[in-house]
Coordinates of C-alpha atoms in Angstrom, one line a residue:
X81 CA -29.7 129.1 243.6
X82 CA -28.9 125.2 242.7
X83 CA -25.6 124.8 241.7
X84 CA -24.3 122.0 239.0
X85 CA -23.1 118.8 238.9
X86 CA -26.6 117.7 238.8
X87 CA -28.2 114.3 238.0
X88 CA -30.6 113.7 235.1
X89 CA -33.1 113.4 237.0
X90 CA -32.8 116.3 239.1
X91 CA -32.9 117.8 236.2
X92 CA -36.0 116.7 234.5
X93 CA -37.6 117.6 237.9
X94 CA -36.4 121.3 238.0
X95 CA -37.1 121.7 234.3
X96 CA -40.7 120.2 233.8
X97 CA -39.6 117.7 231.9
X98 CA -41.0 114.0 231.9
X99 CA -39.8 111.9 235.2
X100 CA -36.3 109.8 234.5
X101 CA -34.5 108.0 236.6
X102 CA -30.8 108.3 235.6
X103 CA -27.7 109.4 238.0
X104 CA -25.9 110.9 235.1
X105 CA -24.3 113.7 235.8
X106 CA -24.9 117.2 234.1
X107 CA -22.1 120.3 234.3
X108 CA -23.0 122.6 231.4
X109 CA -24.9 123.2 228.1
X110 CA -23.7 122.9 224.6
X111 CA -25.1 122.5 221.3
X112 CA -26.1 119.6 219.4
X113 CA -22.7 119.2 217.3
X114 CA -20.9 120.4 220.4
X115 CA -21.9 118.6 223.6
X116 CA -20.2 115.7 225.6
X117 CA -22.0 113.6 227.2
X118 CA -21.6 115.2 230.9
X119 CA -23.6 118.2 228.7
X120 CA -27.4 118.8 228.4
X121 CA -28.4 120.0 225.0
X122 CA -31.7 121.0 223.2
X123 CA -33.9 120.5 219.7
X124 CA -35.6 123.6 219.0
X125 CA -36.2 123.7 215.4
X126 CA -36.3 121.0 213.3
X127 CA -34.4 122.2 210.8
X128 CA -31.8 121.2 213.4
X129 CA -33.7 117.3 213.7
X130 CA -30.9 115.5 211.9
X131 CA -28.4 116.4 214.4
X132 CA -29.6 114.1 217.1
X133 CA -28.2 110.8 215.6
X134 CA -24.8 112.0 216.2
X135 CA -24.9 114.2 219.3
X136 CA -23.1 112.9 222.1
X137 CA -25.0 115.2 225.0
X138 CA -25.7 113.3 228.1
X139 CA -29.2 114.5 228.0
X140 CA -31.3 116.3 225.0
X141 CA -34.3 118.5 225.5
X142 CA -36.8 118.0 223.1
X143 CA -40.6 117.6 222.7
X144 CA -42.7 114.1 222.7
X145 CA -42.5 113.6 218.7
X146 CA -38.4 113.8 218.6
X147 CA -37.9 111.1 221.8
X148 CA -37.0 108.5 219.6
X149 CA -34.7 110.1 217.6
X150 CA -32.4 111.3 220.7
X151 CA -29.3 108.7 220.7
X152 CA -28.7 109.3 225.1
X153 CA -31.4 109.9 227.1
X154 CA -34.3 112.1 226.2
X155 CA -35.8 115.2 228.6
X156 CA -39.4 115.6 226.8
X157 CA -40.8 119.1 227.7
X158 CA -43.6 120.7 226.6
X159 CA -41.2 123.6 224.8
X160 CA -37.6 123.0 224.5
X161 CA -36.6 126.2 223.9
X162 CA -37.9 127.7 227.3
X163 CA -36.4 124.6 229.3
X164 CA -33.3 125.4 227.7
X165 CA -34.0 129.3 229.0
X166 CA -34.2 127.9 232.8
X167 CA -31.4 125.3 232.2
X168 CA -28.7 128.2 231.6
X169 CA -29.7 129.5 235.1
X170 CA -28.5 126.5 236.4
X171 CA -25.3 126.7 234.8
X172 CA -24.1 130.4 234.1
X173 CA -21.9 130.6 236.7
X174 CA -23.3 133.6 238.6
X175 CA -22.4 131.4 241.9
X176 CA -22.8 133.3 245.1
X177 CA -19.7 135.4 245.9
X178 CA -20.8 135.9 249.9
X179 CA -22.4 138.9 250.9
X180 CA -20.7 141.8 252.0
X181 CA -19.7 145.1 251.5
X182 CA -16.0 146.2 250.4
X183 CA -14.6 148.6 252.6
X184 CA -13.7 150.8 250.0
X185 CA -17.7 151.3 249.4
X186 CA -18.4 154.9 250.0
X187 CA -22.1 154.4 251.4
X188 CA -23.8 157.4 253.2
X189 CA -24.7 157.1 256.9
X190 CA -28.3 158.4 256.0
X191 CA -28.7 155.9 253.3
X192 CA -31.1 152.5 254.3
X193 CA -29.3 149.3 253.2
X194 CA -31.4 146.1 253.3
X195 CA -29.8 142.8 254.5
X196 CA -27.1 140.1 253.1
X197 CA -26.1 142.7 250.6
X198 CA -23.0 142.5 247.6
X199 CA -21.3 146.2 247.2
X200 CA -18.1 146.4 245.5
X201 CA -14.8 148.1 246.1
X202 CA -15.2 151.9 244.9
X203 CA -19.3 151.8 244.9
X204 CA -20.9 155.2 246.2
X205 CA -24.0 155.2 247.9
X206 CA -25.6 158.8 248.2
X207 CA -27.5 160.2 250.8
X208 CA -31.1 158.7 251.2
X209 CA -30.8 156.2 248.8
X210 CA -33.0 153.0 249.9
X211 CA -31.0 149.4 249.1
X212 CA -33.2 146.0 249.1
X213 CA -32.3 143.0 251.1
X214 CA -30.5 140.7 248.2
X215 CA -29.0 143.4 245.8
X216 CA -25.7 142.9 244.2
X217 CA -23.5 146.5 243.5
X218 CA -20.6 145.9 241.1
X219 CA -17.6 148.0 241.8
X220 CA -17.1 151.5 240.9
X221 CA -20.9 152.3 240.4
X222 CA -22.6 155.0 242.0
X223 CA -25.9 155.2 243.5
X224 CA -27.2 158.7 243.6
X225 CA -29.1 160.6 246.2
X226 CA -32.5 159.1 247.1
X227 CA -32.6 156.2 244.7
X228 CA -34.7 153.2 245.7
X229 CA -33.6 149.6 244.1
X230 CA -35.6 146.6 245.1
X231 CA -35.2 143.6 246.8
X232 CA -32.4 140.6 244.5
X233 CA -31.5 143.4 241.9
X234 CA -28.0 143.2 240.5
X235 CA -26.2 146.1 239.4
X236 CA -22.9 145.3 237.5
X237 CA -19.6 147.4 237.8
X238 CA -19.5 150.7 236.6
X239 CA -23.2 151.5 236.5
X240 CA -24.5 155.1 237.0
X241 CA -27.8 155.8 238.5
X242 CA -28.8 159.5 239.0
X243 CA -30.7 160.9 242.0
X244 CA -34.1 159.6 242.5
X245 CA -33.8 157.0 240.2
X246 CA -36.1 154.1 241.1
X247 CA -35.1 150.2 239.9
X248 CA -37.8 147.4 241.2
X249 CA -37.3 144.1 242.1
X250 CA -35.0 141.2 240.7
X251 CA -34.1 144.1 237.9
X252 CA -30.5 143.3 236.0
X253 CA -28.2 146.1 235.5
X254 CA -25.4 145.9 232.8
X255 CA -22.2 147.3 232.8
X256 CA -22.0 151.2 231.2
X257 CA -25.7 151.7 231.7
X258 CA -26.7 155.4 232.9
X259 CA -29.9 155.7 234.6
X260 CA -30.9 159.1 234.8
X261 CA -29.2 161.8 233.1
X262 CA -30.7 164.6 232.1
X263 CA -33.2 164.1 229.0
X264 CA -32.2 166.7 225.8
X265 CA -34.5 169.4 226.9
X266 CA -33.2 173.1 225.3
X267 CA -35.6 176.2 224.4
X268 CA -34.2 178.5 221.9
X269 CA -33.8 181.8 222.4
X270 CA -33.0 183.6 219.5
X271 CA -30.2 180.8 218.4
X272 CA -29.2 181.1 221.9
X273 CA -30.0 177.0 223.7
X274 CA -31.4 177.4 227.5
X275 CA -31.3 174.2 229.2
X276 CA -34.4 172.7 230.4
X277 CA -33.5 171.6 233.7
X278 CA -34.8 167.7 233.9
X279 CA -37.3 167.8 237.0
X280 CA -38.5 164.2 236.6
X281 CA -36.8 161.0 236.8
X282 CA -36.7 157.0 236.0
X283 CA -39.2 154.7 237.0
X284 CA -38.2 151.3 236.3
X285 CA -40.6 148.1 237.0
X286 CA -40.3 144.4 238.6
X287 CA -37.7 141.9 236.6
X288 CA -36.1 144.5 234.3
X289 CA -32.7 144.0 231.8
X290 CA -31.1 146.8 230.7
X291 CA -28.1 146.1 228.7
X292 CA -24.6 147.4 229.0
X293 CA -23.8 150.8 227.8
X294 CA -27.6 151.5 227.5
X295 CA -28.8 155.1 228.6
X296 CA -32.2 156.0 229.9
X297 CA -33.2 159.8 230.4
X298 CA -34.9 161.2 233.1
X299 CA -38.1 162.8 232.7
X300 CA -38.5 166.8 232.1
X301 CA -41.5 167.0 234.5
X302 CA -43.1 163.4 234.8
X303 CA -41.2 160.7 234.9
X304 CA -39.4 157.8 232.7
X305 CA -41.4 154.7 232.7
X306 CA -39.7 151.3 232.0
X307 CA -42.6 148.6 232.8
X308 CA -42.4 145.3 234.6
X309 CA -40.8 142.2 232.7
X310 CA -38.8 144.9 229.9
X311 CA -36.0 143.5 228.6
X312 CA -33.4 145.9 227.1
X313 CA -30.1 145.1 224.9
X314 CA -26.7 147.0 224.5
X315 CA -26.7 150.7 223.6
X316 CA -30.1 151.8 223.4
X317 CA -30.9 155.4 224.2
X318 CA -34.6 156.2 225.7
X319 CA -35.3 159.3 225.9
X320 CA -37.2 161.7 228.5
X321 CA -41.0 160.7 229.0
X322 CA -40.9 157.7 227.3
X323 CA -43.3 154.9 228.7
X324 CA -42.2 151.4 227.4
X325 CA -45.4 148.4 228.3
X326 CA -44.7 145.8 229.9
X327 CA -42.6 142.7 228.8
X328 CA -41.7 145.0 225.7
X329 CA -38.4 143.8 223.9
X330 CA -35.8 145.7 222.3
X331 CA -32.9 144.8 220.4
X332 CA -29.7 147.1 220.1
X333 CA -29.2 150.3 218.6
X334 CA -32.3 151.5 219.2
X335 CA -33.0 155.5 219.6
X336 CA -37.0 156.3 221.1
X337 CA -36.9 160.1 221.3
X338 CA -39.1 161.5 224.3
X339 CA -42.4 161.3 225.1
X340 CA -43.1 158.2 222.9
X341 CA -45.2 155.6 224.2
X342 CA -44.4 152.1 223.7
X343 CA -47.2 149.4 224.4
X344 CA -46.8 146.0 226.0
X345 CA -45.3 142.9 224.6
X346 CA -44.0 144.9 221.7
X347 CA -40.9 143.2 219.6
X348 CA -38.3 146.0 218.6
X349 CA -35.6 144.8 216.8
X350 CA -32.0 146.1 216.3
X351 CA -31.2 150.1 215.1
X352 CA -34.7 150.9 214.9
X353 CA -35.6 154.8 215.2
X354 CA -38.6 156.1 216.7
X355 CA -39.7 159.5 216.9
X356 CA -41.0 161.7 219.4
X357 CA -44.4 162.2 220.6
X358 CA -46.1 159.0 219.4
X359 CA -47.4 155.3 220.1
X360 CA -47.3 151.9 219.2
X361 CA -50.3 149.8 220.0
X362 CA -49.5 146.7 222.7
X363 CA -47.9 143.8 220.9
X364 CA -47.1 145.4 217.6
X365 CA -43.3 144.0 215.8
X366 CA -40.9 146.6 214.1
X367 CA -38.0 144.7 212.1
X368 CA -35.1 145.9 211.9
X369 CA -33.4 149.6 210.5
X370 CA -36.8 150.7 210.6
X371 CA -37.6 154.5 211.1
X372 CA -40.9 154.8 213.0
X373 CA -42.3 158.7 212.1
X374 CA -45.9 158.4 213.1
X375 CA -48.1 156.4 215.6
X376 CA -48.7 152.8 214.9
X377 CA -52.6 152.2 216.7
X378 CA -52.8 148.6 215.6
X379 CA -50.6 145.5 216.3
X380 CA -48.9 144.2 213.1
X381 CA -45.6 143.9 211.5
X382 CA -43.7 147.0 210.2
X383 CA -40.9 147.6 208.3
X384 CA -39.2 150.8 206.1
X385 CA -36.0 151.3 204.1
X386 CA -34.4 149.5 201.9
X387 CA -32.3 146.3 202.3
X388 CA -29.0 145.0 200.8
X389 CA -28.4 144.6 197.4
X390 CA -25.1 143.8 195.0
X391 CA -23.6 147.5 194.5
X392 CA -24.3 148.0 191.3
X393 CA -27.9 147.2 191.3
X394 CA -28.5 149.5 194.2
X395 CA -26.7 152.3 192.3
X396 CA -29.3 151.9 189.3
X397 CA -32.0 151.6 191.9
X398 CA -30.9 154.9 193.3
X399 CA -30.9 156.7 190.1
X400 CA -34.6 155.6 189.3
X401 CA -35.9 156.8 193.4
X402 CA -34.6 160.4 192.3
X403 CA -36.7 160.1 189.1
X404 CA -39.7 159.2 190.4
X405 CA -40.9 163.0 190.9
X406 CA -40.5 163.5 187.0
X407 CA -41.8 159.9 186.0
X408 CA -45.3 161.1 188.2
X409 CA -45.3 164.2 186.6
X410 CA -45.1 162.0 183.2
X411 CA -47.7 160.1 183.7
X412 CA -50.2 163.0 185.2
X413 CA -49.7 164.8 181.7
X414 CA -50.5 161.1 180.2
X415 CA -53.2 160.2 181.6
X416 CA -54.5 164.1 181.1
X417 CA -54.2 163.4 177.3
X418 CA -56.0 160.3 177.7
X419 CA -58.9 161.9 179.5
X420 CA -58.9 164.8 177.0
X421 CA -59.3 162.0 174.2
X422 CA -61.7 159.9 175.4
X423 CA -64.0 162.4 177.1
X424 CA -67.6 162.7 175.1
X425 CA -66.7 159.7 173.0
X426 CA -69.4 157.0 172.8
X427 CA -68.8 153.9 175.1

């Protein structure tokens, strides 16, 4: 990876944008209101428009209609918003640390480990497990027996992966994330819970993001399935058997019970609960808080529950949801009298 300083015109090169020839130099990213002018910055709504007469970025982002309106020197790109996306590789500060592996690593002699590798102090490789050239391993995580992770994939510290766990290629592993455990599988014998021993495990695909803290349950007999392109937050919980499409998006706080099936380039957003044993159609968005109980089979928008109110209000509405069983009733015997009235009348 490029590292900064870079000129304006390197960067309008490795960004798409229109050619310009400037030698000005660019270290990071800030926002409109916030950027000097060694800073690139970015118009992405125009609710934002009236910013750009005072901004003091060395260079702004923005599409072919707002180029007059940038003070400094304009980056026109077809979309600033992705520009900006690939601009904050550039400058996250995820420089190379060398490659190399800590000799406090714990890494099994049968295990395969690919070339110019990253493997923190405290790191435990188990037996069998398969390591791709270019993977990062944060300190204190372990790799269980016969895992396979693919080629650039970076694990941060304190990751867990159980055995057989496999992560593809250029995947990103937060901090806290358990891949693996055992899904909640328990038969009840007369009030007495016999565990289901977990006998699949976690598939995950090509360019992956699972967020810190976030737990992903091996499969009871088939496996886990995270498609390519998935991009997880912080604390979600996915459950055993669940298949998520690819380039699916979830937001935090999500539960998905096991065995649902997710489709591809679905939107989830945060604390949404979805049960067991069901699908959601490719592309389909669920806002927020909502409880998903039965299969969605077309792509849409969906929402349940109710939102925030002032206190008082919500108590009144509260009081009229429980009478709603006796207002129906009410109405039943209403419209019964009605009918009894009107029935061999003339018209």
């Amino acid at each position: 990876m490029a590292h900064s300083p870079f000129t304006v015109s390197q960067l309008a090169s490795l960004l798409e944008a229109e050619p310009v020839d400037s030698d000005h130099l660019i270290e990071g990213i800030g926002t409109l209101q916030s950027a000097t002018e060694h800073q690139l910055s970015f118009l992405h709504s125009g609710r934002y428009q009236h910013q750009l007469s005072s901004c003091r970025a060395g260079a702004v982002l923005v599409r072919a209609e707002h180029r007059d309106d940038v003070t400094g020197i304009a980056l026109v790109v077809a979309d600033p918003y992705i520009a900006y996306a690939r601009a904050t590789a550039l400058f996250c500060g995820l420089s190379e640390t060398g490659s190399g592996i800590s000799p406090a690593a714990q890494i099994s002699p049968t295990a395969l480990l690919g070339d110019h590798l990253t493997i923190g102090a405290n790191v435990v490789i188990a037996d069998g497990a398969q390591i791709g050239s270019g993977v990062t391993i944060g300190a204190n995580s372990v790799i269980g027996s016969n895992c396979v992770i693919g080629e650039n994939t970076r694990i941060a510290a304190n990751v867990t992966l159980y055995h057989e766990v496999r992560l593809g290629a250029s995947c990103v592993i937060h901090s806290g994330a358990v891949i693996g455990a055992d899904g909640f599988g328990f038969a009840n014998n007369n009030g007495e819970w016999i565990k289901i021993h977990q006998l699949g495990s976690v598939r995950v695909g090509d360019r992956v993001e699972i967020g810190a803290g976030t737990t992903v349950d091996r499969g009871a007999l088939d496996d886990t399935v995270i498609g390519d392109g998935v991009i997880l937050d912080n604390q979600i919980q996915v459950g055993h058997n669940v298949n998520i499409g690819d380039n699916t998006a979830i937001a935090a706080c999500t539960a998905i019970a096991g065995s649902a099936r997710i489709g591809k380039n679905c939107t989830i957003a945060g604390g949404v609960g979805i049960a067991g044993h069901l699908t959601i159609a490719d592309g389909t968005h669920i806002t927020a808080m909502t409880l998903v109980s039965k299969s969605i089979l077309q792509p849409g928008v969906f929402s349940s529950g109710t939102v925030m109110e002032p206190h008082q209000q919500w108590k009144r509405n509260v009081v009229r949801f429980r009478q709603l069983d006796e207002l129906s009733r009410r109405v039943k015997c209403l419209e019964n009298i009605v009918k009894q009235h009107t029935e061999g009348q003339p018209e």
